[in-house]
Amino acid sequence: MTDLFDDTANYVLDLASPQRLQIIFKLLEKSTTPTKLAKDIGATKQEVHRNFTRLEDSGLIEKKVDGNYTLTTFGRTICTQVPSVVFISQNRKYFEKHHFGEVPHKFQMRCGQLANSTYVKGVSKVLEQWKNIYKNSDEYIYEILSEVPLDLIEPVVKRIKKGVKFNYIFSESAVVPKGRKALLKKLGFDKLMEKGLIERKMEKNVQTVIVLNEKEACVMFPTLDGESDISAMFYSDDAMFHEWCLDYFRYCWYGSDVFKESKLKE
């Protein structure tokens, strides 16, 4: 086992260079030569040649008969893992006060899909982006919620009345705002459910909040004490980011219980 750790540590050292990381991700896009790549990234030929040699010795890249270099299977696989490190390292300060909560390990391993995102901080900015996701929806809105700000109810109902499907998972432990029931009644929420435009389920305790439509999504992770936090979010319309959020929503949806209004507290 010690030998395995030693070998892994050596590979980490081989990647511990901005230029070597740049090289392997450039080769992920297309095969090229050290000379051409040096020109592309504005580096000296000697420096790039030296890093190509190191990456080749590590088995991450290989030279083809035409003189171009390409990633090996090992190198391509490494490229799928690096984004996870990028996401966590770019948001290190955030994760000093937050964690992945109840998100299963298999989704945490895929957190690199969240790397191409925008960090939105501040409740007002979060709610504004949240409303924009509603506004931009044409097919569906999916949510996993720990709470419902009262001023978000009317915007989502407007989209549902336009034919947008609304599926959401609510936390049993949520404390809903006063006036929610009266507002839902006024907006005809029950009639929309009867039409099949709204489906809802319930989880024991929601920590991680997800909001998405068919083309964009956001995720809000809990604080270290396990409390949901809607004061900051990661938002993106990137396809990989959206896939992570959609897959997580589906995972939770099929594992959730029947919605029971009686469990909610005002």
CSV table of N, CA, C and O in Angstrom, one decimal, residues 10 15 18 30 42 61 77 81 97 100-101 109 119 140 148 154 169-170 202 204 238 241:
chain,number,residue,atom,x,y,z
A,10,ASN,N,3.9,10.8,-6.7
A,10,ASN,CA,4.7,11.2,-7.8
A,10,ASN,C,3.9,11.8,-8.9
A,10,ASN,O,4.3,12.8,-9.6
A,15,LEU,N,1.7,16.8,-11.9
A,15,LEU,CA,0.6,17.7,-12.2
A,15,LEU,C,0.7,19.0,-11.5
A,15,LEU,O,0.0,20.0,-11.8
A,18,PRO,N,1.2,24.8,-13.1
A,18,PRO,CA,0.2,25.4,-13.9
A,18,PRO,C,0.4,25.1,-15.4
A,18,PRO,O,-0.6,24.8,-16.1
A,30,LYS,N,-7.1,18.9,-28.6
A,30,LYS,CA,-6.6,18.4,-29.8
A,30,LYS,C,-5.1,18.1,-29.7
A,30,LYS,O,-4.4,18.6,-28.8
A,42,GLY,N,2.1,31.2,-25.1
A,42,GLY,CA,3.1,32.2,-24.9
A,42,GLY,C,4.2,31.9,-23.9
A,42,GLY,O,4.6,32.7,-23.1
A,61,ILE,N,0.9,11.5,-21.4
A,61,ILE,CA,0.8,11.9,-22.8
A,61,ILE,C,1.7,10.9,-23.6
A,61,ILE,O,2.6,10.3,-23.1
A,77,THR,N,-8.2,10.3,-18.3
A,77,THR,CA,-9.0,10.0,-17.0
A,77,THR,C,-8.6,11.0,-15.9
A,77,THR,O,-9.4,11.5,-15.2
A,81,GLN,N,-10.8,14.2,-13.3
A,81,GLN,CA,-10.7,14.3,-11.9
A,81,GLN,C,-10.2,15.7,-11.5
A,81,GLN,O,-10.6,16.2,-10.4
A,97,LYS,N,-16.8,27.1,5.6
A,97,LYS,CA,-18.0,27.3,6.4
A,97,LYS,C,-19.2,26.5,5.9
A,97,LYS,O,-20.3,26.5,6.5
A,100,PHE,N,-20.9,19.4,2.0
A,100,PHE,CA,-21.8,18.8,1.1
A,100,PHE,C,-23.1,18.2,1.8
A,100,PHE,O,-24.0,17.7,1.1
A,101,GLY,N,-23.2,18.4,3.1
A,101,GLY,CA,-24.4,17.9,3.8
A,101,GLY,C,-24.8,16.5,3.5
A,101,GLY,O,-23.9,15.6,3.6
A,109,MET,N,-18.1,13.1,-5.6
A,109,MET,CA,-17.0,12.7,-6.5
A,109,MET,C,-17.2,13.4,-7.8
A,109,MET,O,-16.2,13.5,-8.6
A,119,TYR,N,-20.3,32.3,-8.6
A,119,TYR,CA,-20.6,32.3,-7.1
A,119,TYR,C,-21.5,33.6,-6.9
A,119,TYR,O,-21.0,34.7,-7.2
A,140,TYR,N,-40.0,23.2,-17.5
A,140,TYR,CA,-40.1,22.8,-16.1
A,140,TYR,C,-39.3,23.6,-15.1
A,140,TYR,O,-38.4,24.3,-15.5
A,148,VAL,N,-39.3,28.5,1.8
A,148,VAL,CA,-39.9,29.2,0.7
A,148,VAL,C,-40.0,30.6,1.0
A,148,VAL,O,-41.0,31.0,1.7
A,154,GLU,N,-45.4,33.8,-5.9
A,154,GLU,CA,-46.1,34.4,-7.1
A,154,GLU,C,-45.4,34.3,-8.4
A,154,GLU,O,-46.0,33.9,-9.4
A,169,ILE,N,-39.5,19.2,-3.9
A,169,ILE,CA,-39.3,18.4,-2.7
A,169,ILE,C,-39.2,19.4,-1.6
A,169,ILE,O,-38.3,20.3,-1.6
A,170,PHE,N,-40.0,19.2,-0.6
A,170,PHE,CA,-40.0,20.1,0.6
A,170,PHE,C,-39.5,19.4,1.8
A,170,PHE,O,-39.7,18.2,2.0
A,202,MET,N,-41.8,15.0,-0.2
A,202,MET,CA,-41.3,15.5,1.1
A,202,MET,C,-40.1,14.7,1.5
A,202,MET,O,-40.1,13.5,1.4
A,204,LYS,N,-37.3,14.2,5.0
A,204,LYS,CA,-37.2,14.4,6.4
A,204,LYS,C,-36.5,15.7,6.7
A,204,LYS,O,-37.0,16.6,7.5
A,238,ASP,N,-24.1,26.1,-17.7
A,238,ASP,CA,-23.2,25.1,-18.3
A,238,ASP,C,-23.9,23.7,-18.2
A,238,ASP,O,-24.6,23.3,-17.3
A,241,PHE,N,-22.8,21.3,-15.3
A,241,PHE,CA,-23.4,21.8,-14.1
A,241,PHE,C,-24.8,21.4,-14.0
A,241,PHE,O,-25.3,20.9,-13.0
